[in-house]
mmCIF file of C-alpha atoms in Angstrom:
data_model
loop_
_atom_site.group_PDB
_atom_site.id
_atom_site.type_symbol
_atom_site.label_atom_id
_atom_site.label_comp_id
_atom_site.label_asym_id
_atom_site.label_seq_id
_atom_site.Cartn_x
_atom_site.Cartn_y
_atom_site.Cartn_z
ATOM 1 C CA TYR A 172 108.972 110.626 113.614
ATOM 2 C CA ASN A 173 105.178 109.739 113.594
ATOM 3 C CA GLU A 174 105.238 107.472 116.522
ATOM 4 C CA TYR A 175 107.277 110.162 118.259
ATOM 5 C CA LYS A 176 104.525 112.761 117.538
ATOM 6 C CA SER A 177 101.560 110.443 118.562
ATOM 7 C CA TYR A 178 103.232 110.169 121.827
ATOM 8 C CA LEU A 179 103.790 113.548 122.462
ATOM 9 C CA SER A 180 100.233 114.522 121.491
ATOM 10 C CA LEU A 181 98.918 112.610 124.259
ATOM 11 C CA VAL A 182 100.093 114.900 126.755
ATOM 12 C CA MET A 183 97.514 117.585 127.890
ATOM 13 C CA ILE A 184 98.939 120.725 129.047
ATOM 14 C CA GLN A 185 97.022 122.860 131.645
ATOM 15 C CA TYR A 186 99.608 125.573 132.163
ATOM 16 C CA MET A 187 103.491 126.537 131.384
ATOM 17 C CA LEU A 188 105.027 129.106 133.589
ATOM 18 C CA LEU A 189 108.502 130.489 133.235
ATOM 19 C CA PHE A 190 110.067 132.055 136.123
ATOM 20 C CA SER A 191 113.430 133.052 137.430
ATOM 21 C CA ARG A 192 115.305 131.718 140.359
ATOM 22 C CA GLN A 193 114.329 134.974 142.096
ATOM 23 C CA GLY A 194 110.829 133.876 141.582
ATOM 24 C CA LYS A 195 109.992 136.642 138.977
ATOM 25 C CA LEU A 196 107.258 135.283 136.495
ATOM 26 C CA ARG A 197 108.626 135.945 132.757
ATOM 27 C CA LEU A 198 106.285 133.604 130.710
ATOM 28 C CA GLN A 199 102.739 131.927 131.580
ATOM 29 C CA LYS A 200 100.388 130.348 129.328
ATOM 30 C CA TRP A 201 97.178 129.280 130.590
ATOM 31 C CA TYR A 202 95.473 126.431 128.312
ATOM 32 C CA ASN A 203 92.184 126.222 130.419
ATOM 33 C CA PRO A 204 90.237 129.144 131.531
ATOM 34 C CA LEU A 205 90.871 130.301 135.256
ATOM 35 C CA PRO A 206 89.896 133.322 137.188
ATOM 36 C CA GLN A 207 92.828 135.853 137.259
ATOM 37 C CA LYS A 208 92.943 135.314 141.133
ATOM 38 C CA ASP A 209 93.285 131.496 141.020
ATOM 39 C CA LYS A 210 95.996 132.142 138.367
ATOM 40 C CA ARG A 211 97.815 134.283 140.903
ATOM 41 C CA ARG A 212 97.584 131.977 143.456
ATOM 42 C CA ILE A 213 98.722 129.188 141.792
ATOM 43 C CA THR A 214 101.559 130.773 140.204
ATOM 44 C CA ARG A 215 102.634 132.293 143.609
ATOM 45 C CA GLU A 216 102.128 128.799 145.386
ATOM 46 C CA LEU A 217 104.006 126.710 142.585
ATOM 47 C CA ILE A 218 106.958 129.374 142.574
ATOM 48 C CA THR A 219 107.386 129.172 146.171
ATOM 49 C CA LEU A 220 107.163 125.284 146.230
ATOM 50 C CA ILE A 221 109.562 124.489 143.112
ATOM 51 C CA LEU A 222 112.142 127.206 144.575
ATOM 52 C CA SER A 223 112.209 125.901 148.099
ATOM 53 C CA ARG A 224 112.923 122.315 146.641
ATOM 54 C CA LYS A 225 116.411 120.978 146.389
ATOM 55 C CA PRO A 226 118.339 120.688 143.026
ATOM 56 C CA LYS A 227 118.738 116.797 143.642
ATOM 57 C CA MET A 228 114.887 116.466 144.210
ATOM 58 C CA CYS A 229 112.619 114.976 141.579
ATOM 59 C CA SER A 230 111.385 117.290 139.084
ATOM 60 C CA PHE A 231 107.799 115.894 139.295
ATOM 61 C CA LEU A 232 105.166 116.525 142.067
ATOM 62 C CA GLU A 233 101.451 116.482 142.756
ATOM 63 C CA TYR A 234 99.716 119.688 143.299
ATOM 64 C CA ARG A 235 96.123 119.684 143.977
ATOM 65 C CA ASP A 236 94.492 117.604 141.130
ATOM 66 C CA GLN A 237 97.568 117.722 138.539
ATOM 67 C CA LYS A 238 100.949 116.700 138.348
ATOM 68 C CA VAL A 239 103.638 119.519 137.923
ATOM 69 C CA VAL A 240 106.633 118.962 135.717
ATOM 70 C CA TYR A 241 109.583 121.251 136.032
ATOM 71 C CA LYS A 242 112.946 121.648 134.804
ATOM 72 C CA ARG A 243 115.765 124.299 135.490
ATOM 73 C CA TYR A 244 117.551 125.873 132.591
ATOM 74 C CA ALA A 245 120.425 128.046 133.492
ATOM 75 C CA SER A 246 118.554 130.929 135.309
ATOM 76 C CA LEU A 247 115.239 129.801 134.246
ATOM 77 C CA PHE A 248 112.754 127.167 135.595
ATOM 78 C CA PHE A 249 110.008 125.822 133.104
ATOM 79 C CA CYS A 250 107.058 124.600 134.888
ATOM 80 C CA VAL A 251 104.320 122.401 133.063
ATOM 81 C CA ALA A 252 101.025 121.403 134.785
ATOM 82 C CA ILE A 253 99.511 117.943 133.455
ATOM 83 C CA ASP A 254 96.672 116.018 133.887
ATOM 84 C CA PRO A 255 97.313 113.044 136.440
ATOM 85 C CA GLY A 256 97.220 110.097 133.929
ATOM 86 C CA ASP A 257 99.498 111.848 131.540
ATOM 87 C CA ASN A 258 103.699 110.744 131.044
ATOM 88 C CA GLU A 259 105.906 112.903 133.035
ATOM 89 C CA LEU A 260 109.100 112.051 130.903
ATOM 90 C CA LEU A 261 107.101 113.231 127.561
ATOM 91 C CA THR A 262 106.391 116.224 129.465
ATOM 92 C CA LEU A 263 109.934 116.763 130.138
ATOM 93 C CA GLU A 264 110.633 116.341 126.195
ATOM 94 C CA VAL A 265 108.078 118.935 125.696
ATOM 95 C CA ILE A 266 109.879 121.503 128.028
ATOM 96 C CA HIS A 267 113.526 120.588 126.451
ATOM 97 C CA ARG A 268 112.000 120.952 122.981
ATOM 98 C CA TYR A 269 110.835 124.324 123.750
ATOM 99 C CA VAL A 270 114.173 125.160 125.443
ATOM 100 C CA GLU A 271 115.893 124.048 122.060
ATOM 101 C CA LEU A 272 113.770 126.020 119.945
ATOM 102 C CA LEU A 273 114.171 129.201 122.113
ATOM 103 C CA ASP A 274 118.192 128.331 121.966
ATOM 104 C CA LYS A 275 117.939 128.152 118.109
ATOM 105 C CA TYR A 276 116.077 131.127 117.565
ATOM 106 C CA PHE A 277 117.835 133.304 120.030
ATOM 107 C CA GLY A 278 121.478 131.823 119.733
ATOM 108 C CA SER A 279 121.824 130.202 123.308
ATOM 109 C CA VAL A 280 118.589 131.844 124.983
ATOM 110 C CA CYS A 281 118.914 133.661 128.484
ATOM 111 C CA GLU A 282 116.574 135.077 130.725
ATOM 112 C CA LEU A 283 116.980 138.581 128.842
ATOM 113 C CA ASP A 284 116.071 137.255 125.756
ATOM 114 C CA ILE A 285 112.458 136.141 127.083
ATOM 115 C CA ILE A 286 112.474 139.334 129.148
ATOM 116 C CA PHE A 287 113.022 141.734 126.177
ATOM 117 C CA ASN A 288 111.357 139.542 123.316
ATOM 118 C CA PHE A 289 108.412 138.026 125.282
ATOM 119 C CA GLU A 290 106.261 137.886 122.174
ATOM 120 C CA LYS A 291 108.882 135.787 120.395
ATOM 121 C CA ALA A 292 109.078 133.407 123.186
ATOM 122 C CA TYR A 293 105.143 132.987 123.092
ATOM 123 C CA PHE A 294 105.242 132.633 119.312
ATOM 124 C CA VAL A 295 107.913 129.913 119.341
ATOM 125 C CA LEU A 296 105.744 128.342 122.202
ATOM 126 C CA ASP A 297 102.557 128.921 120.204
ATOM 127 C CA GLU A 298 104.104 127.098 117.067
ATOM 128 C CA LEU A 299 104.873 124.347 119.489
ATOM 129 C CA LEU A 300 101.799 123.491 121.455
ATOM 130 C CA ILE A 301 98.113 124.394 120.814
ATOM 131 C CA GLY A 302 95.132 123.955 123.139
ATOM 132 C CA GLY A 303 97.893 122.238 125.520
ATOM 133 C CA GLU A 304 98.637 119.691 122.978
ATOM 134 C CA VAL A 305 101.743 119.270 120.937
ATOM 135 C CA GLN A 306 101.097 120.654 117.383
ATOM 136 C CA GLU A 307 104.652 120.307 115.754
ATOM 137 C CA THR A 308 107.439 118.283 116.846
ATOM 138 C CA SER A 309 110.089 118.947 114.166
ATOM 139 C CA LYS A 310 112.376 121.850 114.854
ATOM 140 C CA LYS A 311 112.928 122.435 111.349
ATOM 141 C CA SER A 312 109.264 123.181 110.880
ATOM 142 C CA VAL A 313 108.528 125.225 113.805
ATOM 143 C CA LEU A 314 111.734 127.499 113.047
ATOM 144 C CA LYS A 315 110.806 127.771 109.262
ATOM 145 C CA ALA A 316 107.158 129.285 110.285
ATOM 146 C CA ILE A 317 108.774 131.480 113.048
ATOM 147 C CA ALA A 318 111.323 132.730 110.306
ATOM 148 C CA ALA A 319 108.493 133.431 108.005
ATOM 149 C CA GLN A 320 106.633 135.354 110.683
ATOM 150 C CA ASP A 321 109.662 137.650 111.300
ATOM 151 C CA MET A 322 109.976 138.298 107.581
ATOM 152 C CA LEU A 323 106.387 139.344 107.482
ATOM 153 C CA GLN A 324 106.865 141.456 110.576
ATOM 154 C CA ASP A 325 109.926 143.045 109.174
ATOM 155 C CA GLU A 326 108.113 143.569 105.617
ATOM 156 C CA THR A 327 105.220 145.296 107.454
ATOM 157 C CA GLU A 328 107.538 147.460 109.636
ATOM 158 C CA SER A 329 109.491 148.567 106.659
ATOM 159 C CA LYS A 330 106.077 149.456 104.676
ATOM 160 C CA THR A 331 104.879 151.390 107.674
ATOM 161 C CA GLY A 332 108.142 153.310 107.951
ATOM 162 C CA LEU A 333 108.320 154.277 104.166
ATOM 163 C CA ASP A 334 104.500 155.400 104.843
ATOM 164 C CA GLU A 335 105.477 157.580 107.716
ATOM 165 C CA MET A 336 108.211 158.963 105.983
ATOM 166 C CA ALA A 337 105.931 160.164 102.853
ATOM 167 C CA ASP A 338 103.495 161.336 105.058
ATOM 168 C CA LYS A 339 106.161 163.637 106.790
ATOM 169 C CA LYS A 340 107.601 164.487 103.589
ATOM 170 C CA LYS A 341 103.899 165.812 102.163
ATOM 171 C CA LEU A 342 103.616 167.607 105.379
ATOM 172 C CA GLY A 343 107.139 169.270 104.910
ATOM 173 C CA LEU A 344 108.546 167.594 108.262
ATOM 174 C CA THR A 345 111.280 166.266 107.035
ATOM 175 C CA GLY A 346 114.711 167.671 108.326
ATOM 176 C CA GLY A 347 116.370 168.761 105.142
ATOM 177 C CA LEU A 348 116.805 172.185 103.727
ATOM 178 C CA PRO A 349 113.899 173.906 101.798
#
């Protein structure tokens, strides 16, 4: 396990893009600061380039001064840019681990899960990667952290809901009879 984790920490991710077969960007995470204009251009160029490739073609390509590794899962493409000296197969492992975590969390993840719960998709990604490097390889640890975050969010939302109900009651805005 520790050996696996040390190998994965050798990969430095520049950015990750998730997009649909129709070319709609669903999620983006940039680990190096770039002007917004450059981000849009890179995103547009990579989506066009990857969607124009045939399914049997290699999932690795050279783009500018980076290597791009991508993988299609159902209707989504997961695209990651890495440094030229980084290992493409380890990057595919990182992509696959992210998909496994999303699958466990959402129960067979689909594009709609990403669209309607994008903040959760980002949270899962942030538990897996920090600063473009693998933080945690254990699925169990990542899912435990996500479950704790969900519990905290549920507690906060229920407390907020109770506070709002108490405020309405004080103001006489409840729907009951006087």
